[in-house]
Amino acid sequence: MPELLKRTYREQLATWIGKTCHFRLLYKISRDGCSATTFHQQCDNQGPTVTVLYNTNNTIFGGYLSQNWNSSGGNISDANAFLFRLQYNGSSNPVKLPVNASYYNYAGSGISNYGPSFGGNSDLMAFQGNISKSGKEFVLNGSVSLTSGYYNYNGYDTNSITNSNLRVTDLEVYLVVDGPGPKISDKPWRESPEWNTETCQKLNQSLIDYKPMTETNVTTGNILLIGQIGAGKSSFFNSVNSIFRGKITSKASSGNFEHSVTTAYRKYKIKDFSSGKFLNFRLCDTRGLEEEFAMDVQEISFLLDGNIPDRYQFNPMVPFTSETPGYIKDPDLQDKIHCVAFVVDSSTVDVMPDKVRKQMKDLQVKLNQRNLPQVVLLTKLDKICPEVEEDIKNTFSSSAVSDAVVRVAEIMGLPRGHVLPVKNYESETKLKTGVDILVMEALQQCLDFADDFMDEQLDKMATDGKLKKEKD
Ligand SMILES: Nc1nc2c(ncn2[C@@H]2O[C@H](COP(=O)(O)OP(=O)(O)OP(=O)(O)O)[C@@H](O)[C@H]2O)c(=O)[nH]1
Ligand SMILES: [Mg+2]
């Protein structure tokens, strides 16, 4: 669910606001739900904001307040406020409508049961209470009436700014932050691949050719995907599956819900459709970590050691035990997890709940005991950097991505090189070379680590065997 405000529109708003600034998303109804309470929780007392509405005529309009939103029940005075139109019926068509000098005391309203509201309630009041989504849109119950005189319309009217249409696909509120936004630097912060079809084909072939070493007797490398709900675990599997399918597929359910969308353990195999053969690795998709349900420590051990069968239905109330039907007794190296990929949403790194962070740390203790390699798949890059959203080739030049990598590496106590930026397929209808390259590079690294682990296990088994022999 990327931010919708295009770079050119951000630049236009910054020009109108009159200073170098960038925009940080605070609230988005398609992500957070359309609720006056949530709007106030996320936007009150934050500082200057722009509110942007996207209606079903493909018109983009909204308002700027240099003062805080609040829930005091009164008007918000702001001599710098303005309403605006950025796009009209699908075409860029910017207009600024400044607040009237004599009515700036009514620039906005801070009313707890109202969403964003400009001009003493009457010019542009987006909605009140809660609005459910109907199909792909929200039928907002607010009002637009650009006649009250609080703002200066310069001959424009309600229709020419808003189509008098409050059926919207989205509404976003951005914090206006002083200073230039995340930059794209000329010097990449990590070596960037050649973004061409040759790289893509090479990676593709190397994954098709992947085989664990014969001495291990293991036929498939197992990568465990684990992380907070909604981080993009199932979408990562879907992305990999799409690449080898040659078209976008969504075999694993994905989405945004209060609780984990994935409820069953799945050890997904991937078929290369050009040869009809299964690849020699599996992506093991788990239930998402949630604040309310801590993952059972023993269950985690069973998961890592290969005791839990494919399609096991997770039940946070009743953890897996050796008595659970399907329990795999005496699993061998083939059944075990060989590399763990923490899937982390780059756009919510800073607000990861403490309880989820703790669950990941507890899990790391188990991984370290087993010497299991760990990586982070850092997802949703498109959400933290508009330049990356526009073109994935900017990933390794984006300071926003670089900052997120540094923060996650710190949180997880892992080397930065183990944090692998990816963008999953989510709204695309066609495969894209750049997206494929990032996903396959990350996967290749997981498999290299998995090989190291298996190699180490072989050594260990050899030493253990030798010791046993000496003892006998
Ligand atoms: N913009 C963007 N959205 C993404 C990306 N990856 C996943 N999403 C979206 O994030 C939401 C959650 O993705 P899932 O793949 O279901 O996440 P999950 O980790 O499997 O979640 P649970 O199964 O609930 O634990 C979906 O709406 C995806 O479309 C990404 O790279 N970019
Ligand atoms: Mg899932």
Short mmCIF file of C-alpha atoms and ligand atoms in Angstrom, two decimals:
data_model
loop_
_atom_site.label_atom_id
_atom_site.label_comp_id
_atom_site.label_asym_id
_atom_site.label_seq_id
_atom_site.Cartn_x
_atom_site.Cartn_y
_atom_site.Cartn_z
CA MET A 1 0.00 0.00 0.00
CA PRO A 2 2.43 2.69 -1.12
CA GLU A 3 2.04 6.37 -0.44
CA LEU A 4 0.24 7.90 -3.38
CA LEU A 5 1.60 11.41 -3.43
CA LYS A 6 3.91 11.67 -6.43
CA ARG A 7 7.23 13.44 -6.29
CA THR A 8 6.07 16.27 -8.56
CA TYR A 9 3.08 16.92 -6.30
CA ARG A 10 5.30 16.89 -3.21
CA GLU A 11 7.50 19.49 -4.91
CA GLN A 12 4.47 21.59 -5.77
CA LEU A 13 3.26 21.52 -2.16
CA ALA A 14 6.73 22.45 -0.86
CA THR A 15 6.77 25.43 -3.25
CA TRP A 16 3.38 26.59 -1.96
CA ILE A 17 4.42 26.07 1.66
CA GLY A 18 7.43 28.19 0.80
CA LYS A 19 10.34 26.28 2.29
CA THR A 20 12.55 23.28 1.75
CA CYS A 21 10.63 20.44 3.29
CA HIS A 22 9.64 16.82 2.82
CA PHE A 23 6.63 14.76 3.80
CA ARG A 24 6.21 11.88 6.21
CA LEU A 25 3.01 9.85 6.14
CA LEU A 26 1.08 9.98 9.42
CA TYR A 27 -2.29 8.60 8.45
CA LYS A 28 -3.76 6.80 5.46
CA ILE A 29 -7.32 5.51 5.49
CA SER A 30 -6.66 2.52 3.21
CA ARG A 31 -3.96 1.38 5.63
CA ASP A 32 -5.20 2.58 9.03
CA GLY A 33 -8.97 2.56 8.53
CA CYS A 34 -11.18 5.60 8.09
CA SER A 35 -11.89 6.71 11.64
CA ALA A 36 -11.92 10.16 13.23
CA THR A 37 -10.45 8.64 16.41
CA THR A 38 -7.51 7.09 14.57
CA PHE A 39 -6.95 10.31 12.60
CA HIS A 40 -6.68 12.31 15.84
CA GLN A 41 -4.53 9.67 17.54
CA GLN A 42 -2.04 9.73 14.69
CA CYS A 43 -2.14 13.39 13.65
CA ASP A 44 -2.93 15.59 16.69
CA ASN A 45 -0.10 17.78 17.99
CA GLN A 46 2.38 16.62 15.39
CA GLY A 47 3.06 19.92 13.61
CA PRO A 48 2.21 21.21 10.13
CA THR A 49 0.40 18.75 7.88
CA VAL A 50 -1.06 18.34 4.42
CA THR A 51 -4.24 16.33 3.98
CA VAL A 52 -4.68 14.82 0.53
CA LEU A 53 -7.87 13.26 -0.88
CA TYR A 54 -7.97 11.08 -3.99
CA ASN A 55 -11.50 10.90 -5.39
CA THR A 56 -12.99 8.51 -7.91
CA ASN A 57 -12.83 11.18 -10.66
CA ASN A 58 -9.05 10.91 -10.37
CA THR A 59 -8.97 14.36 -8.83
CA ILE A 60 -6.48 15.06 -6.03
CA PHE A 61 -7.20 17.89 -3.60
CA GLY A 62 -6.84 18.77 0.05
CA GLY A 63 -5.55 21.27 2.55
CA TYR A 64 -2.48 22.48 4.39
CA LEU A 65 -2.40 23.59 8.02
CA SER A 66 0.78 25.04 9.49
CA GLN A 67 -0.73 24.55 12.97
CA ASN A 68 -1.33 21.29 14.88
CA TRP A 69 -4.49 19.28 14.54
CA ASN A 70 -6.20 18.90 17.92
CA SER A 71 -9.37 17.55 19.48
CA SER A 72 -10.25 20.59 21.60
CA GLY A 73 -13.66 21.09 19.99
CA GLY A 74 -12.77 24.57 18.73
CA ASN A 75 -11.48 26.27 15.59
CA ILE A 76 -7.83 26.26 14.58
CA SER A 77 -6.44 29.65 13.72
CA ASP A 78 -3.85 29.64 10.95
CA ALA A 79 -2.97 32.55 8.67
CA ASN A 80 -0.78 30.26 6.53
CA ALA A 81 -3.40 27.62 5.77
CA PHE A 82 -4.49 26.91 2.23
CA LEU A 83 -6.65 24.48 0.30
CA PHE A 84 -5.38 23.10 -2.98
CA ARG A 85 -6.02 21.03 -6.02
CA LEU A 86 -3.14 19.06 -7.54
CA GLN A 87 -4.87 17.04 -10.21
CA TYR A 88 -8.24 17.32 -11.92
CA ASN A 89 -9.94 14.40 -13.71
CA GLY A 90 -6.61 12.60 -14.10
CA SER A 91 -4.51 15.56 -15.31
CA SER A 92 -2.02 17.58 -13.32
CA ASN A 93 -3.70 20.93 -12.65
CA PRO A 94 -2.40 22.63 -9.50
CA VAL A 95 -4.27 25.49 -7.81
CA LYS A 96 -3.60 27.06 -4.42
CA LEU A 97 -6.53 28.58 -2.51
CA PRO A 98 -5.18 30.60 0.43
CA VAL A 99 -7.16 31.21 3.62
CA ASN A 100 -9.01 34.55 3.67
CA ALA A 101 -7.11 37.18 5.64
CA SER A 102 -10.20 38.08 7.69
CA TYR A 103 -11.22 34.51 8.46
CA TYR A 104 -7.97 32.76 9.27
CA ASN A 105 -9.31 32.05 12.79
CA TYR A 106 -11.50 29.45 11.08
CA ALA A 107 -8.77 27.79 9.02
CA GLY A 108 -9.45 24.38 10.58
CA SER A 109 -11.56 22.63 13.22
CA GLY A 110 -10.21 20.39 15.95
CA ILE A 111 -13.22 18.20 16.65
CA SER A 112 -12.72 14.71 18.02
CA ASN A 113 -15.51 13.11 16.00
CA TYR A 114 -14.39 14.78 12.74
CA GLY A 115 -11.62 13.78 10.40
CA PRO A 116 -9.57 16.60 8.80
CA SER A 117 -11.76 19.66 8.58
CA PHE A 118 -10.98 23.05 6.99
CA GLY A 119 -12.83 26.36 7.20
CA GLY A 120 -15.10 26.30 10.25
CA ASN A 121 -16.43 22.86 9.23
CA SER A 122 -17.97 24.01 6.03
CA ASP A 123 -15.36 24.38 3.28
CA LEU A 124 -13.88 20.92 3.35
CA MET A 125 -14.89 18.52 6.08
CA ALA A 126 -13.67 15.08 5.05
CA PHE A 127 -15.71 12.77 7.28
CA GLN A 128 -17.10 12.15 10.72
CA GLY A 129 -17.07 9.00 12.85
CA ASN A 130 -16.03 5.77 11.13
CA ILE A 131 -16.45 4.91 7.46
CA SER A 132 -16.14 1.35 6.20
CA LYS A 133 -14.62 0.61 2.86
CA SER A 134 -17.14 -0.28 0.17
CA GLY A 135 -15.41 -2.19 -2.59
CA LYS A 136 -12.36 -0.17 -3.53
CA GLU A 137 -13.60 3.15 -2.19
CA PHE A 138 -14.69 5.03 0.90
CA VAL A 139 -17.89 7.00 0.57
CA LEU A 140 -16.98 9.85 2.88
CA ASN A 141 -19.84 11.41 4.82
CA GLY A 142 -18.27 14.89 5.07
CA SER A 143 -19.05 17.94 3.00
CA VAL A 144 -17.39 20.26 0.54
CA SER A 145 -18.84 23.68 0.04
CA LEU A 146 -16.30 26.12 -1.26
CA THR A 147 -18.57 29.11 -0.90
CA SER A 148 -18.41 30.01 2.74
CA GLY A 149 -15.71 32.61 2.28
CA TYR A 150 -13.12 31.26 4.70
CA TYR A 151 -10.83 30.51 1.78
CA ASN A 152 -10.17 32.59 -1.29
CA TYR A 153 -11.41 30.74 -4.36
CA ASN A 154 -10.28 33.07 -7.14
CA GLY A 155 -13.22 32.09 -9.29
CA TYR A 156 -12.98 28.35 -8.66
CA ASP A 157 -15.94 26.58 -7.11
CA THR A 158 -16.63 23.29 -5.36
CA ASN A 159 -17.07 21.46 -8.60
CA SER A 160 -13.91 22.69 -10.28
CA ILE A 161 -11.77 21.77 -7.30
CA THR A 162 -13.38 18.55 -6.03
CA ASN A 163 -15.99 17.47 -8.62
CA SER A 164 -18.26 17.76 -5.53
CA ASN A 165 -17.27 14.12 -5.09
CA LEU A 166 -16.22 12.71 -1.73
CA ARG A 167 -16.11 9.11 -2.89
CA VAL A 168 -12.40 8.54 -2.41
CA THR A 169 -9.96 5.70 -2.94
CA ASP A 170 -7.71 7.17 -0.26
CA LEU A 171 -7.06 10.02 2.09
CA GLU A 172 -3.57 10.68 3.43
CA VAL A 173 -2.23 13.05 6.04
CA TYR A 174 1.46 13.90 5.81
CA LEU A 175 3.61 15.64 8.36
CA VAL A 176 5.60 18.47 6.81
CA VAL A 177 9.18 18.02 7.94
CA ASP A 178 11.75 20.81 7.56
CA GLY A 179 14.76 20.17 5.38
CA PRO A 180 15.39 18.14 2.25
CA GLY A 181 13.97 14.65 2.12
CA PRO A 182 15.86 11.40 1.78
CA LYS A 183 18.39 11.78 -0.98
CA ILE A 184 19.57 9.67 -3.81
CA SER A 185 23.34 9.79 -3.77
CA ASP A 186 25.67 9.28 -6.71
CA LYS A 187 27.76 6.88 -4.71
CA PRO A 188 25.82 3.75 -3.78
CA TRP A 189 26.01 2.62 -0.13
CA ARG A 190 26.27 -1.00 -1.24
CA GLU A 191 27.46 -2.43 -4.52
CA SER A 192 24.54 -2.33 -6.87
CA PRO A 193 23.84 -5.15 -9.33
CA GLU A 194 23.72 -4.43 -13.05
CA TRP A 195 20.01 -3.91 -13.49
CA ASN A 196 19.57 -5.77 -16.73
CA THR A 197 18.00 -8.95 -18.06
CA GLU A 198 21.41 -10.65 -18.16
CA THR A 199 21.81 -10.29 -14.37
CA CYS A 200 18.26 -11.48 -13.97
CA GLN A 201 18.82 -14.56 -16.12
CA LYS A 202 22.11 -15.40 -14.40
CA LEU A 203 20.50 -15.28 -10.96
CA ASN A 204 17.56 -17.26 -12.21
CA GLN A 205 19.84 -19.96 -13.63
CA SER A 206 21.94 -20.12 -10.49
CA LEU A 207 18.82 -20.70 -8.38
CA ILE A 208 17.58 -23.34 -10.81
CA ASP A 209 21.00 -25.03 -10.55
CA TYR A 210 21.09 -24.78 -6.76
CA LYS A 211 21.65 -28.08 -4.97
CA PRO A 212 22.84 -28.70 -1.43
CA MET A 213 26.16 -30.58 -1.33
CA THR A 214 25.69 -34.29 -2.01
CA GLU A 215 27.59 -35.34 1.16
CA THR A 216 24.85 -33.78 3.26
CA ASN A 217 22.19 -36.14 1.84
CA VAL A 218 19.93 -33.13 1.88
CA THR A 219 17.89 -32.52 -1.27
CA THR A 220 16.34 -29.18 -0.39
CA GLY A 221 17.63 -26.15 1.51
CA ASN A 222 14.99 -24.92 3.98
CA ILE A 223 14.61 -21.21 4.62
CA LEU A 224 12.32 -20.15 7.45
CA LEU A 225 10.42 -16.86 6.98
CA ILE A 226 9.54 -15.33 10.31
CA GLY A 227 8.54 -11.86 11.52
CA GLN A 228 5.81 -9.49 12.61
CA ILE A 229 2.33 -9.84 11.12
CA GLY A 230 1.97 -8.05 7.85
CA ALA A 231 5.73 -7.77 7.30
CA GLY A 232 5.51 -9.48 3.90
CA LYS A 233 6.50 -13.12 4.58
CA SER A 234 3.82 -14.67 2.39
CA SER A 235 4.34 -11.95 -0.21
CA PHE A 236 8.03 -12.85 -0.38
CA PHE A 237 7.12 -16.45 -1.14
CA ASN A 238 4.58 -15.20 -3.71
CA SER A 239 7.25 -13.01 -5.30
CA VAL A 240 9.69 -15.91 -5.63
CA ASN A 241 6.94 -18.16 -6.91
CA SER A 242 5.89 -15.54 -9.47
CA ILE A 243 9.44 -15.22 -10.80
CA PHE A 244 9.71 -18.95 -11.50
CA ARG A 245 6.16 -19.09 -12.75
CA GLY A 246 6.91 -16.32 -15.25
CA LYS A 247 3.89 -14.30 -14.18
CA ILE A 248 2.40 -12.74 -11.06
CA THR A 249 0.80 -15.32 -8.78
CA SER A 250 -0.49 -15.17 -5.24
CA LYS A 251 -0.61 -18.73 -4.04
CA ALA A 252 -0.12 -17.78 -0.37
CA SER A 253 -2.82 -15.53 1.06
CA SER A 254 -1.50 -12.12 1.97
CA GLY A 255 -3.09 -8.95 3.28
CA ASN A 256 -3.53 -6.72 6.27
CA PHE A 257 -5.60 -7.96 9.16
CA GLU A 258 -5.62 -7.54 12.90
CA HIS A 259 -4.24 -11.04 13.34
CA SER A 260 -1.92 -13.07 11.17
CA VAL A 261 -3.31 -13.83 7.71
CA THR A 262 -1.16 -16.94 7.61
CA THR A 263 -2.40 -19.45 10.14
CA ALA A 264 -0.81 -22.69 8.92
CA TYR A 265 2.84 -23.65 8.60
CA ARG A 266 3.71 -24.13 4.95
CA LYS A 267 6.90 -25.57 3.57
CA TYR A 268 6.45 -24.25 0.06
CA LYS A 269 8.20 -25.87 -2.86
CA ILE A 270 8.72 -23.81 -5.97
CA LYS A 271 8.33 -25.10 -9.47
CA ASP A 272 10.35 -23.76 -12.35
CA PHE A 273 7.72 -23.66 -15.03
CA SER A 274 10.19 -23.57 -17.92
CA SER A 275 11.46 -27.06 -17.01
CA GLY A 276 8.49 -28.29 -14.95
CA LYS A 277 10.91 -29.25 -12.17
CA PHE A 278 10.81 -28.34 -8.52
CA LEU A 279 13.71 -26.25 -7.27
CA ASN A 280 15.94 -27.57 -4.51
CA PHE A 281 14.89 -25.20 -1.77
CA ARG A 282 11.80 -24.59 0.24
CA LEU A 283 10.41 -21.40 1.75
CA CYS A 284 8.81 -22.14 5.10
CA ASP A 285 6.07 -19.59 5.82
CA THR A 286 4.94 -19.08 9.40
CA ARG A 287 2.25 -17.33 11.36
CA GLY A 288 3.18 -13.68 12.04
CA LEU A 289 4.49 -12.57 15.42
CA GLU A 290 1.92 -10.53 17.30
CA GLU A 291 1.98 -8.46 20.46
CA GLU A 292 -0.85 -10.42 22.03
CA PHE A 293 0.39 -13.93 21.30
CA ALA A 294 3.95 -14.70 22.24
CA MET A 295 5.30 -17.63 20.28
CA ASP A 296 5.92 -20.64 22.48
CA VAL A 297 9.64 -21.22 23.03
CA GLN A 298 9.39 -24.97 22.67
CA GLU A 299 7.30 -24.59 19.53
CA ILE A 300 10.07 -22.48 18.01
CA SER A 301 12.59 -25.22 18.77
CA PHE A 302 10.34 -27.81 17.13
CA LEU A 303 10.05 -25.55 14.11
CA LEU A 304 13.80 -25.14 13.75
CA ASP A 305 14.56 -28.80 14.33
CA GLY A 306 12.05 -30.02 11.77
CA ASN A 307 9.52 -31.67 14.12
CA ILE A 308 6.56 -29.69 12.78
CA PRO A 309 4.85 -31.03 9.64
CA ASP A 310 3.84 -29.05 6.58
CA ARG A 311 0.32 -27.57 6.87
CA TYR A 312 0.32 -27.67 10.66
CA GLN A 313 -2.38 -25.26 11.87
CA PHE A 314 -0.79 -22.90 14.41
CA ASN A 315 -2.86 -22.36 17.53
CA PRO A 316 -1.51 -19.61 19.81
CA MET A 317 -3.62 -20.99 22.68
CA VAL A 318 -2.34 -24.55 22.36
CA PRO A 319 1.31 -24.78 21.34
CA PHE A 320 2.77 -27.72 19.43
CA THR A 321 4.08 -30.60 21.57
CA SER A 322 5.55 -34.02 20.86
CA GLU A 323 2.01 -35.35 21.36
CA THR A 324 0.54 -33.19 18.59
CA PRO A 325 -0.64 -35.33 15.63
CA GLY A 326 1.89 -35.19 12.80
CA TYR A 327 4.87 -34.69 15.14
CA ILE A 328 8.00 -35.67 13.22
CA LYS A 329 10.10 -37.85 15.46
CA ASP A 330 13.88 -37.95 14.89
CA PRO A 331 14.01 -35.47 12.03
CA ASP A 332 17.27 -35.51 10.06
CA LEU A 333 19.22 -32.66 8.53
CA GLN A 334 16.88 -32.72 5.52
CA ASP A 335 13.90 -31.72 7.72
CA LYS A 336 15.65 -29.00 9.67
CA ILE A 337 15.71 -25.28 8.96
CA HIS A 338 19.03 -24.28 7.37
CA CYS A 339 18.71 -20.50 7.32
CA VAL A 340 16.34 -18.11 9.07
CA ALA A 341 15.10 -15.00 7.30
CA PHE A 342 13.55 -12.39 9.58
CA VAL A 343 11.09 -10.48 7.46
CA VAL A 344 10.93 -6.83 8.58
CA ASP A 345 8.72 -4.07 7.17
CA SER A 346 11.09 -1.15 6.56
CA SER A 347 8.28 1.39 6.94
CA THR A 348 7.46 0.35 10.51
CA VAL A 349 10.93 -0.41 11.89
CA ASP A 350 10.71 2.55 14.27
CA VAL A 351 7.35 1.54 15.65
CA MET A 352 7.95 -2.19 16.05
CA PRO A 353 6.21 -3.10 19.33
CA ASP A 354 8.59 -4.00 22.17
CA LYS A 355 6.87 -7.34 22.62
CA VAL A 356 7.50 -8.32 19.00
CA ARG A 357 11.10 -7.14 19.23
CA LYS A 358 11.53 -9.29 22.34
CA GLN A 359 10.09 -12.34 20.61
CA MET A 360 12.62 -11.91 17.81
CA LYS A 361 15.44 -11.54 20.35
CA ASP A 362 14.30 -14.70 22.20
CA LEU A 363 14.22 -16.51 18.90
CA GLN A 364 17.76 -15.34 18.14
CA VAL A 365 18.97 -17.02 21.32
CA LYS A 366 17.67 -20.32 19.95
CA LEU A 367 19.27 -19.65 16.57
CA ASN A 368 22.63 -18.83 18.12
CA GLN A 369 22.52 -22.03 20.17
CA ARG A 370 22.17 -23.93 16.90
CA ASN A 371 24.62 -21.76 14.93
CA LEU A 372 21.80 -21.10 12.50
CA PRO A 373 22.54 -18.34 9.97
CA GLN A 374 20.26 -15.32 10.07
CA VAL A 375 19.38 -12.65 7.55
CA VAL A 376 16.81 -9.89 7.44
CA LEU A 377 14.61 -9.44 4.39
CA LEU A 378 13.83 -5.75 4.60
CA THR A 379 10.53 -5.32 2.74
CA LYS A 380 8.34 -2.48 1.47
CA LEU A 381 11.22 -0.24 0.36
CA ASP A 382 8.76 1.48 -1.94
CA LYS A 383 7.01 2.83 1.15
CA ILE A 384 10.04 4.54 2.66
CA CYS A 385 11.49 6.15 -0.42
CA PRO A 386 9.46 7.69 -3.27
CA GLU A 387 12.52 7.47 -5.53
CA VAL A 388 12.67 3.70 -4.97
CA GLU A 389 8.94 3.45 -5.53
CA GLU A 390 9.44 5.22 -8.82
CA ASP A 391 12.43 3.11 -9.78
CA ILE A 392 13.75 0.13 -7.83
CA LYS A 393 17.21 0.74 -9.32
CA ASN A 394 17.58 3.57 -6.79
CA THR A 395 17.61 1.09 -3.87
CA PHE A 396 21.33 1.15 -3.22
CA SER A 397 21.57 4.90 -3.69
CA SER A 398 18.67 5.76 -1.39
CA SER A 399 19.64 7.19 1.98
CA ALA A 400 16.22 6.20 3.39
CA VAL A 401 16.93 2.54 2.56
CA SER A 402 20.49 2.81 3.85
CA ASP A 403 19.21 4.33 7.14
CA ALA A 404 16.66 1.55 7.52
CA VAL A 405 19.36 -1.09 6.94
CA VAL A 406 21.54 0.48 9.64
CA ARG A 407 18.66 0.66 12.13
CA VAL A 408 17.53 -2.92 11.56
CA ALA A 409 21.11 -4.22 11.78
CA GLU A 410 21.42 -2.45 15.13
CA ILE A 411 18.11 -3.75 16.46
CA MET A 412 18.86 -7.33 15.42
CA GLY A 413 22.56 -7.24 16.31
CA LEU A 414 23.45 -8.51 12.83
CA PRO A 415 26.08 -7.28 10.36
CA ARG A 416 24.65 -4.80 7.86
CA GLY A 417 25.54 -7.17 5.06
CA HIS A 418 22.96 -9.61 6.43
CA VAL A 419 20.16 -7.09 5.92
CA LEU A 420 18.82 -7.60 2.41
CA PRO A 421 16.51 -4.98 0.92
CA VAL A 422 13.65 -6.33 -1.17
CA LYS A 423 10.44 -5.15 -2.68
CA ASN A 424 7.72 -7.76 -2.97
CA TYR A 425 5.21 -7.95 -5.73
CA GLU A 426 2.00 -6.56 -4.26
CA SER A 427 0.05 -4.41 -6.69
CA GLU A 428 1.97 -5.14 -9.89
CA THR A 429 0.38 -7.06 -12.71
CA LYS A 430 3.62 -7.81 -14.56
CA LEU A 431 7.05 -9.02 -13.52
CA LYS A 432 9.77 -6.37 -13.41
CA THR A 433 13.46 -7.09 -13.92
CA GLY A 434 14.60 -4.87 -11.01
CA VAL A 435 12.18 -6.40 -8.51
CA ASP A 436 13.16 -9.91 -9.66
CA ILE A 437 16.86 -9.12 -9.24
CA LEU A 438 16.51 -7.92 -5.63
CA VAL A 439 14.33 -10.87 -4.63
CA MET A 440 16.64 -13.42 -6.28
CA GLU A 441 19.80 -11.84 -4.86
CA ALA A 442 18.32 -12.09 -1.36
CA LEU A 443 17.28 -15.68 -1.97
CA GLN A 444 20.73 -16.61 -3.30
CA GLN A 445 22.34 -15.19 -0.16
CA CYS A 446 19.96 -17.20 2.07
CA LEU A 447 20.95 -20.36 0.18
CA ASP A 448 24.69 -19.59 0.44
CA PHE A 449 24.23 -19.27 4.21
CA ALA A 450 22.14 -22.46 4.28
CA ASP A 451 25.03 -24.29 2.58
CA ASP A 452 27.49 -22.98 5.18
CA PHE A 453 25.20 -24.28 7.92
CA MET A 454 24.87 -27.74 6.35
CA ASP A 455 28.62 -27.89 5.84
CA GLU A 456 29.14 -27.05 9.49
CA GLN A 457 26.63 -29.73 10.52
CA LEU A 458 28.54 -32.31 8.49
CA ASP A 459 31.76 -31.33 10.26
CA LYS A 460 29.98 -31.54 13.58
CA MET A 461 28.54 -34.98 12.79
CA ALA A 462 31.99 -36.18 11.71
CA THR A 463 33.59 -34.90 14.93
CA ASP A 464 30.78 -36.32 17.08
CA GLY A 465 31.17 -39.69 15.30
CA LYS A 466 34.93 -39.65 15.82
CA LEU A 467 34.54 -38.82 19.50
CA LYS A 468 32.01 -41.59 19.88
CA LYS A 469 34.37 -44.06 18.22
CA GLU A 470 37.25 -43.01 20.48
CA LYS A 471 34.99 -43.47 23.51
CA ASP A 472 33.93 -46.96 22.37
N1 LIG B 1 4.13 -1.67 -0.74
C1 LIG B 1 4.48 -2.91 -0.40
N2 LIG B 1 3.57 -3.70 0.17
C2 LIG B 1 3.94 -4.95 0.50
C3 LIG B 1 5.25 -5.45 0.28
N3 LIG B 1 5.31 -6.71 0.76
C4 LIG B 1 4.08 -7.00 1.24
N4 LIG B 1 3.26 -5.94 1.09
C5 LIG B 1 1.85 -5.84 1.50
O1 LIG B 1 1.82 -5.99 2.91
C6 LIG B 1 0.64 -6.69 3.31
C7 LIG B 1 1.03 -7.88 4.21
O2 LIG B 1 1.78 -8.81 3.44
P1 LIG B 1 1.79 -10.38 3.78
O3 LIG B 1 2.70 -11.02 2.78
O4 LIG B 1 0.43 -10.92 3.94
O5 LIG B 1 2.50 -10.35 5.19
P2 LIG B 1 2.78 -11.59 6.17
O6 LIG B 1 4.08 -11.28 6.83
O7 LIG B 1 2.67 -12.89 5.46
O8 LIG B 1 1.58 -11.40 7.20
P3 LIG B 1 0.89 -12.50 8.18
O9 LIG B 1 0.69 -13.77 7.44
O10 LIG B 1 -0.39 -11.81 8.56
O11 LIG B 1 1.82 -12.63 9.34
C8 LIG B 1 -0.06 -7.10 2.03
O12 LIG B 1 -1.10 -6.18 1.80
C9 LIG B 1 1.01 -6.98 0.97
O13 LIG B 1 0.49 -6.67 -0.30
C10 LIG B 1 6.21 -4.56 -0.34
O14 LIG B 1 7.38 -4.88 -0.56
N5 LIG B 1 5.76 -3.32 -0.66
MG MG B 2 1.53 -14.52 5.81
#
